[in-house]
Amino acid sequence: MSSARRNGEREQLDLFRALPGDLAPRDAQDLMAYPFFSLAKSKRLTPIDFKAGPIVIRVEAVPEHGMATIWDADVLIWAASQIVEARDLGLRPSRLMAATPYEILSFIGRGVSVRDYDRLKAALDRLQSTTVATSIRQPTERRMHRFSWINEWKERADAHGRPLGLELIVPDWFFAAVLDDALVLTIDRAYFRLTGGLERWLYRLVRKHGGRQPSGWSFDIAYLHAKSGSLSPLKHFAYDLREIVRRQTLPGYRLTIEQPADAPERLAFVPVDPAALPPPVQRQTSRAGDKL
């Protein structure tokens, strides 16, 4: 993006100062349901290509920074939480957001050392340099919306060079999704304590699809593999899933592996407190051809 275009965008946006307090963490359902981030802590340059029905996604990285990871996506959860809270309070949120590193890091459960600040800046670089093309919320799969997770970001300082925090601009695709109440879910704060990339991705998927389904939901493991965008071979992916099931680390849900007599293995999940949910409904299942 050219400097003139960046400046023009900034001039058209009102600056929104991050709200204080212990806000509920919110996540955008599109980001929970589809493969948009690397699940590895090592640098990923291999693009993500995903297609299911009318949904098309391609995510690309640059060699200097690598692809944005699912840990980097915590910054977007912070941004979504701020936008929703401001809207619910009758304030006017904006794509141009200002905060201190301390506010962001504290919200997402990280430390606040110099090393943590540097990691936050590296995350912002990956979010800005990763490019996404998707047909989600477009009229047809041939109409692709292209964007980066952060249009731009910068460190702010006063006239004496003392740091004032950060400013960042989120893309309109993300902002529009977060402002639509039907496309946002509250997540468990324990999510930020999940350490594995697959574990984090799986929680978001389970929260999106399991939600308040008292009889749960299930997925074919091979389809889950495709839906994750993981570079791990299916055999290793299935092993890692079984380990997550064995440890039962996803907050709010119980996971099981099912082996139907005439079908491939499936991962099933149900809320751990079905008494607090609506009357049972028949479990819904998803196949590779489903439009999820």
PDB file of C-alpha atoms in Angstrom:
ATOM      1  CA  MET A   1       0.000   0.000   0.000  1.00  0.00           C
ATOM      2  CA  SER A   2       1.437   3.390  -0.978  1.00  0.00           C
ATOM      3  CA  SER A   3       2.257   6.034   1.633  1.00  0.00           C
ATOM      4  CA  ALA A   4      -0.326   8.425   0.163  1.00  0.00           C
ATOM      5  CA  ARG A   5      -3.044   5.778   0.333  1.00  0.00           C
ATOM      6  CA  ARG A   6      -2.145   4.896   3.935  1.00  0.00           C
ATOM      7  CA  ASN A   7      -2.259   8.545   4.964  1.00  0.00           C
ATOM      8  CA  GLY A   8      -5.576   9.000   3.189  1.00  0.00           C
ATOM      9  CA  GLU A   9      -7.093   6.041   5.017  1.00  0.00           C
ATOM     10  CA  ARG A  10      -5.833   7.292   8.376  1.00  0.00           C
ATOM     11  CA  GLU A  11      -7.292  10.769   7.782  1.00  0.00           C
ATOM     12  CA  GLN A  12     -10.732   9.292   7.105  1.00  0.00           C
ATOM     13  CA  LEU A  13     -10.801   7.276  10.346  1.00  0.00           C
ATOM     14  CA  ASP A  14     -11.524   8.478  13.872  1.00  0.00           C
ATOM     15  CA  LEU A  15      -9.013   7.306  16.461  1.00  0.00           C
ATOM     16  CA  PHE A  16     -10.556   4.900  18.946  1.00  0.00           C
ATOM     17  CA  ARG A  17      -8.758   4.677  22.309  1.00  0.00           C
ATOM     18  CA  ALA A  18      -8.872   1.194  23.857  1.00  0.00           C
ATOM     19  CA  LEU A  19     -11.361   0.840  26.688  1.00  0.00           C
ATOM     20  CA  PRO A  20     -10.035   0.001  30.152  1.00  0.00           C
ATOM     21  CA  GLY A  21     -11.251  -2.854  32.308  1.00  0.00           C
ATOM     22  CA  ASP A  22     -11.628  -6.613  32.156  1.00  0.00           C
ATOM     23  CA  LEU A  23     -13.577  -7.027  28.919  1.00  0.00           C
ATOM     24  CA  ALA A  24     -15.110 -10.325  27.858  1.00  0.00           C
ATOM     25  CA  PRO A  25     -13.005 -11.913  25.092  1.00  0.00           C
ATOM     26  CA  ARG A  26     -14.866 -12.083  21.779  1.00  0.00           C
ATOM     27  CA  ASP A  27     -13.889 -13.897  18.604  1.00  0.00           C
ATOM     28  CA  ALA A  28     -15.086 -13.551  15.009  1.00  0.00           C
ATOM     29  CA  GLN A  29     -16.857 -16.724  13.891  1.00  0.00           C
ATOM     30  CA  ASP A  30     -15.307 -16.687  10.422  1.00  0.00           C
ATOM     31  CA  LEU A  31     -11.845 -16.796  11.999  1.00  0.00           C
ATOM     32  CA  MET A  32     -12.957 -19.657  14.251  1.00  0.00           C
ATOM     33  CA  ALA A  33     -14.408 -21.793  11.475  1.00  0.00           C
ATOM     34  CA  TYR A  34     -11.793 -21.626   8.733  1.00  0.00           C
ATOM     35  CA  PRO A  35      -8.007 -22.015   8.277  1.00  0.00           C
ATOM     36  CA  PHE A  36      -6.580 -18.505   8.355  1.00  0.00           C
ATOM     37  CA  PHE A  37      -3.467 -18.933  10.529  1.00  0.00           C
ATOM     38  CA  SER A  38      -0.370 -21.076  10.872  1.00  0.00           C
ATOM     39  CA  LEU A  39      -0.652 -23.557  13.742  1.00  0.00           C
ATOM     40  CA  ALA A  40       3.131 -23.865  14.082  1.00  0.00           C
ATOM     41  CA  LYS A  41       5.519 -21.745  16.129  1.00  0.00           C
ATOM     42  CA  SER A  42       8.185 -22.158  13.450  1.00  0.00           C
ATOM     43  CA  LYS A  43       8.080 -19.825  10.440  1.00  0.00           C
ATOM     44  CA  ARG A  44       5.581 -20.944   7.791  1.00  0.00           C
ATOM     45  CA  LEU A  45       5.886 -19.810   4.182  1.00  0.00           C
ATOM     46  CA  THR A  46       3.719 -22.479   2.515  1.00  0.00           C
ATOM     47  CA  PRO A  47       0.362 -20.881   1.561  1.00  0.00           C
ATOM     48  CA  ILE A  48      -2.935 -22.123   2.966  1.00  0.00           C
ATOM     49  CA  ASP A  49      -5.388 -23.134   0.228  1.00  0.00           C
ATOM     50  CA  PHE A  50      -8.867 -24.192   1.306  1.00  0.00           C
ATOM     51  CA  LYS A  51     -12.120 -24.751  -0.568  1.00  0.00           C
ATOM     52  CA  ALA A  52     -15.453 -26.109   0.708  1.00  0.00           C
ATOM     53  CA  GLY A  53     -18.576 -25.454  -1.343  1.00  0.00           C
ATOM     54  CA  PRO A  54     -18.621 -21.727  -2.155  1.00  0.00           C
ATOM     55  CA  ILE A  55     -15.930 -20.940   0.439  1.00  0.00           C
ATOM     56  CA  VAL A  56     -12.467 -20.235  -0.962  1.00  0.00           C
ATOM     57  CA  ILE A  57      -9.494 -19.138   1.143  1.00  0.00           C
ATOM     58  CA  ARG A  58      -5.866 -18.479   0.249  1.00  0.00           C
ATOM     59  CA  VAL A  59      -3.407 -17.183   2.851  1.00  0.00           C
ATOM     60  CA  GLU A  60       0.108 -16.148   1.829  1.00  0.00           C
ATOM     61  CA  ALA A  61       3.207 -15.125   3.783  1.00  0.00           C
ATOM     62  CA  VAL A  62       6.396 -13.228   3.008  1.00  0.00           C
ATOM     63  CA  PRO A  63       9.860 -14.698   3.721  1.00  0.00           C
ATOM     64  CA  GLU A  64      10.885 -11.869   6.045  1.00  0.00           C
ATOM     65  CA  HIS A  65       8.170 -12.472   8.641  1.00  0.00           C
ATOM     66  CA  GLY A  66       6.369 -15.707   7.812  1.00  0.00           C
ATOM     67  CA  MET A  67       2.633 -16.356   8.114  1.00  0.00           C
ATOM     68  CA  ALA A  68       0.593 -14.948  10.995  1.00  0.00           C
ATOM     69  CA  THR A  69       0.122 -17.639  13.636  1.00  0.00           C
ATOM     70  CA  ILE A  70      -2.825 -18.597  15.791  1.00  0.00           C
ATOM     71  CA  TRP A  71      -1.000 -16.931  18.722  1.00  0.00           C
ATOM     72  CA  ASP A  72      -0.754 -13.707  16.689  1.00  0.00           C
ATOM     73  CA  ALA A  73      -4.528 -13.922  16.221  1.00  0.00           C
ATOM     74  CA  ASP A  74      -4.886 -13.090  19.939  1.00  0.00           C
ATOM     75  CA  VAL A  75      -4.362  -9.458  18.892  1.00  0.00           C
ATOM     76  CA  LEU A  76      -7.462  -9.745  16.698  1.00  0.00           C
ATOM     77  CA  ILE A  77      -9.425 -11.235  19.608  1.00  0.00           C
ATOM     78  CA  TRP A  78      -8.380  -8.195  21.657  1.00  0.00           C
ATOM     79  CA  ALA A  79      -9.487  -5.885  18.814  1.00  0.00           C
ATOM     80  CA  ALA A  80     -12.826  -7.689  18.393  1.00  0.00           C
ATOM     81  CA  SER A  81     -13.459  -7.474  22.137  1.00  0.00           C
ATOM     82  CA  GLN A  82     -12.801  -3.737  22.118  1.00  0.00           C
ATOM     83  CA  ILE A  83     -15.031  -3.111  19.095  1.00  0.00           C
ATOM     84  CA  VAL A  84     -17.963  -5.119  20.486  1.00  0.00           C
ATOM     85  CA  GLU A  85     -17.683  -3.551  23.950  1.00  0.00           C
ATOM     86  CA  ALA A  86     -17.625  -0.041  22.492  1.00  0.00           C
ATOM     87  CA  ARG A  87     -20.642  -0.770  20.301  1.00  0.00           C
ATOM     88  CA  ASP A  88     -22.586  -2.238  23.237  1.00  0.00           C
ATOM     89  CA  LEU A  89     -21.813   0.841  25.342  1.00  0.00           C
ATOM     90  CA  GLY A  90     -23.165   3.119  22.634  1.00  0.00           C
ATOM     91  CA  LEU A  91     -19.715   4.391  21.700  1.00  0.00           C
ATOM     92  CA  ARG A  92     -18.375   4.665  18.184  1.00  0.00           C
ATOM     93  CA  PRO A  93     -15.626   2.124  17.492  1.00  0.00           C
ATOM     94  CA  SER A  94     -13.168   2.597  14.662  1.00  0.00           C
ATOM     95  CA  ARG A  95     -10.783   0.541  12.567  1.00  0.00           C
ATOM     96  CA  LEU A  96      -8.018   2.887  13.785  1.00  0.00           C
ATOM     97  CA  MET A  97      -7.264   1.751  17.334  1.00  0.00           C
ATOM     98  CA  ALA A  98      -4.801   3.007  19.967  1.00  0.00           C
ATOM     99  CA  ALA A  99      -3.576   1.073  23.006  1.00  0.00           C
ATOM    100  CA  THR A 100      -0.466   0.430  25.036  1.00  0.00           C
ATOM    101  CA  PRO A 101       1.411  -2.849  24.619  1.00  0.00           C
ATOM    102  CA  TYR A 102       0.673  -3.477  28.315  1.00  0.00           C
ATOM    103  CA  GLU A 103      -3.089  -3.316  27.693  1.00  0.00           C
ATOM    104  CA  ILE A 104      -2.949  -5.783  24.808  1.00  0.00           C
ATOM    105  CA  LEU A 105      -0.519  -8.190  26.466  1.00  0.00           C
ATOM    106  CA  SER A 106      -2.434  -8.186  29.756  1.00  0.00           C
ATOM    107  CA  PHE A 107      -5.726  -8.901  27.996  1.00  0.00           C
ATOM    108  CA  ILE A 108      -4.332 -11.909  26.106  1.00  0.00           C
ATOM    109  CA  GLY A 109      -2.613 -13.364  29.147  1.00  0.00           C
ATOM    110  CA  ARG A 110       0.999 -12.660  28.204  1.00  0.00           C
ATOM    111  CA  GLY A 111       3.885 -11.261  30.233  1.00  0.00           C
ATOM    112  CA  VAL A 112       4.853  -7.604  30.010  1.00  0.00           C
ATOM    113  CA  SER A 113       8.641  -7.816  29.842  1.00  0.00           C
ATOM    114  CA  VAL A 114      10.738  -6.196  27.104  1.00  0.00           C
ATOM    115  CA  ARG A 115      10.899  -9.619  25.438  1.00  0.00           C
ATOM    116  CA  ASP A 116       7.092  -9.859  25.455  1.00  0.00           C
ATOM    117  CA  TYR A 117       6.855  -6.367  23.923  1.00  0.00           C
ATOM    118  CA  ASP A 118       9.251  -7.440  21.157  1.00  0.00           C
ATOM    119  CA  ARG A 119       7.185 -10.560  20.503  1.00  0.00           C
ATOM    120  CA  LEU A 120       4.063  -8.407  20.236  1.00  0.00           C
ATOM    121  CA  LYS A 121       5.759  -6.231  17.629  1.00  0.00           C
ATOM    122  CA  ALA A 122       6.815  -9.340  15.681  1.00  0.00           C
ATOM    123  CA  ALA A 123       3.203 -10.539  15.811  1.00  0.00           C
ATOM    124  CA  LEU A 124       1.992  -7.210  14.440  1.00  0.00           C
ATOM    125  CA  ASP A 125       4.536  -7.477  11.609  1.00  0.00           C
ATOM    126  CA  ARG A 126       3.252 -10.948  10.699  1.00  0.00           C
ATOM    127  CA  LEU A 127      -0.376  -9.814  10.863  1.00  0.00           C
ATOM    128  CA  GLN A 128       0.396  -6.898   8.556  1.00  0.00           C
ATOM    129  CA  SER A 129       2.497  -8.841   6.045  1.00  0.00           C
ATOM    130  CA  THR A 130       0.225 -11.904   5.797  1.00  0.00           C
ATOM    131  CA  THR A 131      -2.261 -11.550   2.940  1.00  0.00           C
ATOM    132  CA  VAL A 132      -5.660 -13.206   2.714  1.00  0.00           C
ATOM    133  CA  ALA A 133      -7.965 -13.719  -0.248  1.00  0.00           C
ATOM    134  CA  THR A 134     -11.400 -15.162   0.497  1.00  0.00           C
ATOM    135  CA  SER A 135     -14.897 -15.473  -0.927  1.00  0.00           C
ATOM    136  CA  ILE A 136     -16.463 -15.390   2.563  1.00  0.00           C
ATOM    137  CA  ARG A 137     -19.242 -12.787   2.672  1.00  0.00           C
ATOM    138  CA  GLN A 138     -18.805 -12.060  -1.026  1.00  0.00           C
ATOM    139  CA  PRO A 139     -21.614 -12.399  -3.630  1.00  0.00           C
ATOM    140  CA  THR A 140     -19.981 -15.398  -5.349  1.00  0.00           C
ATOM    141  CA  GLU A 141     -16.850 -17.498  -4.904  1.00  0.00           C
ATOM    142  CA  ARG A 142     -15.358 -15.731  -7.920  1.00  0.00           C
ATOM    143  CA  ARG A 143     -15.507 -12.390  -6.113  1.00  0.00           C
ATOM    144  CA  MET A 144     -12.561 -12.448  -3.739  1.00  0.00           C
ATOM    145  CA  HIS A 145     -11.878  -9.965  -0.942  1.00  0.00           C
ATOM    146  CA  ARG A 146      -8.137  -9.397  -0.434  1.00  0.00           C
ATOM    147  CA  PHE A 147      -6.650  -7.869   2.706  1.00  0.00           C
ATOM    148  CA  SER A 148      -4.041  -8.138   5.447  1.00  0.00           C
ATOM    149  CA  TRP A 149      -5.002  -8.709   9.082  1.00  0.00           C
ATOM    150  CA  ILE A 150      -3.605  -5.288   9.950  1.00  0.00           C
ATOM    151  CA  ASN A 151      -3.454  -2.549   7.325  1.00  0.00           C
ATOM    152  CA  GLU A 152      -0.725  -0.719   9.223  1.00  0.00           C
ATOM    153  CA  TRP A 153       0.622  -0.216  12.720  1.00  0.00           C
ATOM    154  CA  LYS A 154       3.027   2.175  14.366  1.00  0.00           C
ATOM    155  CA  GLU A 155       4.582   3.046  17.714  1.00  0.00           C
ATOM    156  CA  ARG A 156       3.553   6.430  19.122  1.00  0.00           C
ATOM    157  CA  ALA A 157       5.728   8.834  21.130  1.00  0.00           C
ATOM    158  CA  ASP A 158       5.387  12.321  22.600  1.00  0.00           C
ATOM    159  CA  ALA A 159       7.486  15.352  21.640  1.00  0.00           C
ATOM    160  CA  HIS A 160      10.247  14.180  23.974  1.00  0.00           C
ATOM    161  CA  GLY A 161      10.372  10.677  22.514  1.00  0.00           C
ATOM    162  CA  ARG A 162       8.605   9.010  25.430  1.00  0.00           C
ATOM    163  CA  PRO A 163       6.483   6.046  24.252  1.00  0.00           C
ATOM    164  CA  LEU A 164       2.718   6.557  24.156  1.00  0.00           C
ATOM    165  CA  GLY A 165       1.708   3.140  22.887  1.00  0.00           C
ATOM    166  CA  LEU A 166       0.629   1.675  19.571  1.00  0.00           C
ATOM    167  CA  GLU A 167      -1.814   2.508  16.803  1.00  0.00           C
ATOM    168  CA  LEU A 168      -3.128  -0.059  14.360  1.00  0.00           C
ATOM    169  CA  ILE A 169      -5.738  -0.226  11.617  1.00  0.00           C
ATOM    170  CA  VAL A 170      -7.788  -3.407  11.186  1.00  0.00           C
ATOM    171  CA  PRO A 171      -9.245  -4.243   7.737  1.00  0.00           C
ATOM    172  CA  ASP A 172     -12.853  -3.493   6.862  1.00  0.00           C
ATOM    173  CA  TRP A 173     -13.572  -7.228   6.224  1.00  0.00           C
ATOM    174  CA  PHE A 174     -12.743  -7.988   9.847  1.00  0.00           C
ATOM    175  CA  PHE A 175     -14.374  -4.842  11.238  1.00  0.00           C
ATOM    176  CA  ALA A 176     -17.673  -5.536   9.442  1.00  0.00           C
ATOM    177  CA  ALA A 177     -17.761  -9.105  10.768  1.00  0.00           C
ATOM    178  CA  VAL A 178     -17.169  -7.976  14.348  1.00  0.00           C
ATOM    179  CA  LEU A 179     -19.871  -5.299  14.186  1.00  0.00           C
ATOM    180  CA  ASP A 180     -22.376  -7.963  13.089  1.00  0.00           C
ATOM    181  CA  ASP A 181     -23.499  -9.463  16.407  1.00  0.00           C
ATOM    182  CA  ALA A 182     -24.461 -12.741  14.706  1.00  0.00           C
ATOM    183  CA  LEU A 183     -20.855 -13.262  13.611  1.00  0.00           C
ATOM    184  CA  VAL A 184     -19.201 -12.907  17.043  1.00  0.00           C
ATOM    185  CA  LEU A 185     -18.939 -15.337  19.966  1.00  0.00           C
ATOM    186  CA  THR A 186     -17.668 -14.909  23.511  1.00  0.00           C
ATOM    187  CA  ILE A 187     -14.842 -17.332  24.272  1.00  0.00           C
ATOM    188  CA  ASP A 188     -13.489 -18.726  27.549  1.00  0.00           C
ATOM    189  CA  ARG A 189     -10.576 -16.707  28.910  1.00  0.00           C
ATOM    190  CA  ALA A 190      -8.834 -20.039  29.561  1.00  0.00           C
ATOM    191  CA  TYR A 191      -8.294 -20.172  25.786  1.00  0.00           C
ATOM    192  CA  PHE A 192      -5.279 -17.896  26.183  1.00  0.00           C
ATOM    193  CA  ARG A 193      -3.640 -20.522  28.408  1.00  0.00           C
ATOM    194  CA  LEU A 194      -3.782 -23.199  25.707  1.00  0.00           C
ATOM    195  CA  THR A 195      -0.216 -23.693  24.495  1.00  0.00           C
ATOM    196  CA  GLY A 196      -0.538 -25.898  21.422  1.00  0.00           C
ATOM    197  CA  GLY A 197      -1.432 -24.514  17.999  1.00  0.00           C
ATOM    198  CA  LEU A 198      -3.731 -27.431  17.149  1.00  0.00           C
ATOM    199  CA  GLU A 199      -5.284 -27.219  20.615  1.00  0.00           C
ATOM    200  CA  ARG A 200      -6.071 -23.527  20.144  1.00  0.00           C
ATOM    201  CA  TRP A 201      -7.464 -24.050  16.649  1.00  0.00           C
ATOM    202  CA  LEU A 202      -9.600 -26.953  17.842  1.00  0.00           C
ATOM    203  CA  TYR A 203     -11.086 -24.946  20.724  1.00  0.00           C
ATOM    204  CA  ARG A 204     -12.152 -22.167  18.364  1.00  0.00           C
ATOM    205  CA  LEU A 205     -13.713 -24.680  15.959  1.00  0.00           C
ATOM    206  CA  VAL A 206     -15.485 -26.529  18.785  1.00  0.00           C
ATOM    207  CA  ARG A 207     -16.743 -23.261  20.292  1.00  0.00           C
ATOM    208  CA  LYS A 208     -18.048 -22.182  16.890  1.00  0.00           C
ATOM    209  CA  HIS A 209     -19.809 -25.451  15.991  1.00  0.00           C
ATOM    210  CA  GLY A 210     -20.445 -27.013  19.411  1.00  0.00           C
ATOM    211  CA  GLY A 211     -21.617 -23.785  20.986  1.00  0.00           C
ATOM    212  CA  ARG A 212     -24.927 -24.482  22.695  1.00  0.00           C
ATOM    213  CA  GLN A 213     -25.649 -27.803  20.981  1.00  0.00           C
ATOM    214  CA  PRO A 214     -26.454 -30.026  24.005  1.00  0.00           C
ATOM    215  CA  SER A 215     -26.103 -33.194  21.925  1.00  0.00           C
ATOM    216  CA  GLY A 216     -22.856 -31.953  20.473  1.00  0.00           C
ATOM    217  CA  TRP A 217     -21.379 -32.064  17.030  1.00  0.00           C
ATOM    218  CA  SER A 218     -18.876 -34.218  15.219  1.00  0.00           C
ATOM    219  CA  PHE A 219     -16.420 -34.041  12.349  1.00  0.00           C
ATOM    220  CA  ASP A 220     -14.698 -36.609  10.160  1.00  0.00           C
ATOM    221  CA  ILE A 221     -11.023 -36.478  11.204  1.00  0.00           C
ATOM    222  CA  ALA A 222      -9.799 -36.339   7.604  1.00  0.00           C
ATOM    223  CA  TYR A 223     -12.035 -33.315   6.992  1.00  0.00           C
ATOM    224  CA  LEU A 224     -10.793 -31.703  10.193  1.00  0.00           C
ATOM    225  CA  HIS A 225      -7.266 -32.125   8.841  1.00  0.00           C
ATOM    226  CA  ALA A 226      -8.180 -30.276   5.647  1.00  0.00           C
ATOM    227  CA  LYS A 227     -10.093 -27.617   7.583  1.00  0.00           C
ATOM    228  CA  SER A 228      -7.125 -26.885   9.856  1.00  0.00           C
ATOM    229  CA  GLY A 229      -4.705 -25.937   7.072  1.00  0.00           C
ATOM    230  CA  SER A 230      -2.047 -27.895   8.995  1.00  0.00           C
ATOM    231  CA  LEU A 231       1.109 -29.036   7.198  1.00  0.00           C
ATOM    232  CA  SER A 232       1.296 -32.081   9.466  1.00  0.00           C
ATOM    233  CA  PRO A 233       0.543 -35.420   7.696  1.00  0.00           C
ATOM    234  CA  LEU A 234      -2.917 -36.835   8.430  1.00  0.00           C
ATOM    235  CA  LYS A 235      -1.421 -39.692  10.499  1.00  0.00           C
ATOM    236  CA  HIS A 236       0.417 -37.242  12.785  1.00  0.00           C
ATOM    237  CA  PHE A 237      -2.575 -34.905  12.896  1.00  0.00           C
ATOM    238  CA  ALA A 238      -4.846 -37.760  14.036  1.00  0.00           C
ATOM    239  CA  TYR A 239      -2.332 -38.763  16.713  1.00  0.00           C
ATOM    240  CA  ASP A 240      -2.177 -35.188  18.034  1.00  0.00           C
ATOM    241  CA  LEU A 241      -5.990 -35.047  18.110  1.00  0.00           C
ATOM    242  CA  ARG A 242      -6.126 -38.228  20.170  1.00  0.00           C
ATOM    243  CA  GLU A 243      -3.642 -36.721  22.625  1.00  0.00           C
ATOM    244  CA  ILE A 244      -5.890 -33.663  23.045  1.00  0.00           C
ATOM    245  CA  VAL A 245      -8.854 -35.986  23.613  1.00  0.00           C
ATOM    246  CA  ARG A 246      -6.853 -37.984  26.164  1.00  0.00           C
ATOM    247  CA  ARG A 247      -5.853 -34.843  28.099  1.00  0.00           C
ATOM    248  CA  GLN A 248      -9.293 -33.127  27.779  1.00  0.00           C
ATOM    249  CA  THR A 249      -7.770 -29.637  27.784  1.00  0.00           C
ATOM    250  CA  LEU A 250     -10.465 -27.672  25.922  1.00  0.00           C
ATOM    251  CA  PRO A 251     -12.376 -25.463  28.401  1.00  0.00           C
ATOM    252  CA  GLY A 252     -16.115 -26.096  28.437  1.00  0.00           C
ATOM    253  CA  TYR A 253     -16.220 -29.192  26.216  1.00  0.00           C
ATOM    254  CA  ARG A 254     -15.760 -32.949  26.430  1.00  0.00           C
ATOM    255  CA  LEU A 255     -14.166 -34.626  23.413  1.00  0.00           C
ATOM    256  CA  THR A 256     -14.355 -38.236  22.241  1.00  0.00           C
ATOM    257  CA  ILE A 257     -13.148 -40.219  19.244  1.00  0.00           C
ATOM    258  CA  GLU A 258     -15.908 -42.223  17.560  1.00  0.00           C
ATOM    259  CA  GLN A 259     -15.342 -45.153  15.214  1.00  0.00           C
ATOM    260  CA  PRO A 260     -18.537 -45.889  13.273  1.00  0.00           C
ATOM    261  CA  ALA A 261     -18.745 -49.408  11.879  1.00  0.00           C
ATOM    262  CA  ASP A 262     -19.031 -48.305   8.273  1.00  0.00           C
ATOM    263  CA  ALA A 263     -17.369 -44.880   8.269  1.00  0.00           C
ATOM    264  CA  PRO A 264     -14.058 -43.151   9.095  1.00  0.00           C
ATOM    265  CA  GLU A 265     -13.124 -42.011  12.597  1.00  0.00           C
ATOM    266  CA  ARG A 266     -14.827 -38.887  13.857  1.00  0.00           C
ATOM    267  CA  LEU A 267     -14.066 -36.363  16.569  1.00  0.00           C
ATOM    268  CA  ALA A 268     -17.181 -35.650  18.657  1.00  0.00           C
ATOM    269  CA  PHE A 269     -17.633 -32.919  21.255  1.00  0.00           C
ATOM    270  CA  VAL A 270     -20.351 -31.834  23.677  1.00  0.00           C
ATOM    271  CA  PRO A 271     -20.636 -29.025  26.262  1.00  0.00           C
ATOM    272  CA  VAL A 272     -19.621 -30.162  29.769  1.00  0.00           C
ATOM    273  CA  ASP A 273     -22.674 -28.519  31.342  1.00  0.00           C
ATOM    274  CA  PRO A 274     -25.653 -29.589  29.193  1.00  0.00           C
ATOM    275  CA  ALA A 275     -28.088 -28.725  32.033  1.00  0.00           C
ATOM    276  CA  ALA A 276     -27.496 -25.035  31.326  1.00  0.00           C
ATOM    277  CA  LEU A 277     -28.366 -25.442  27.654  1.00  0.00           C
ATOM    278  CA  PRO A 278     -31.628 -25.566  25.646  1.00  0.00           C
ATOM    279  CA  PRO A 279     -33.538 -28.860  25.165  1.00  0.00           C
ATOM    280  CA  PRO A 280     -31.557 -31.534  23.277  1.00  0.00           C
ATOM    281  CA  VAL A 281     -31.571 -31.626  19.510  1.00  0.00           C
ATOM    282  CA  GLN A 282     -30.311 -34.329  17.208  1.00  0.00           C
ATOM    283  CA  ARG A 283     -26.555 -34.171  16.755  1.00  0.00           C
ATOM    284  CA  GLN A 284     -25.519 -32.599  13.481  1.00  0.00           C
ATOM    285  CA  THR A 285     -22.550 -33.909  11.554  1.00  0.00           C
ATOM    286  CA  SER A 286     -20.423 -32.360   8.882  1.00  0.00           C
ATOM    287  CA  ARG A 287     -18.843 -33.865   5.783  1.00  0.00           C
ATOM    288  CA  ALA A 288     -16.309 -32.608   3.326  1.00  0.00           C
ATOM    289  CA  GLY A 289     -19.007 -31.309   1.022  1.00  0.00           C
ATOM    290  CA  ASP A 290     -20.837 -29.342   3.687  1.00  0.00           C
ATOM    291  CA  LYS A 291     -20.927 -25.567   3.290  1.00  0.00           C
ATOM    292  CA  LEU A 292     -19.287 -24.588   6.564  1.00  0.00           C
TER     293      LEU A 292
END
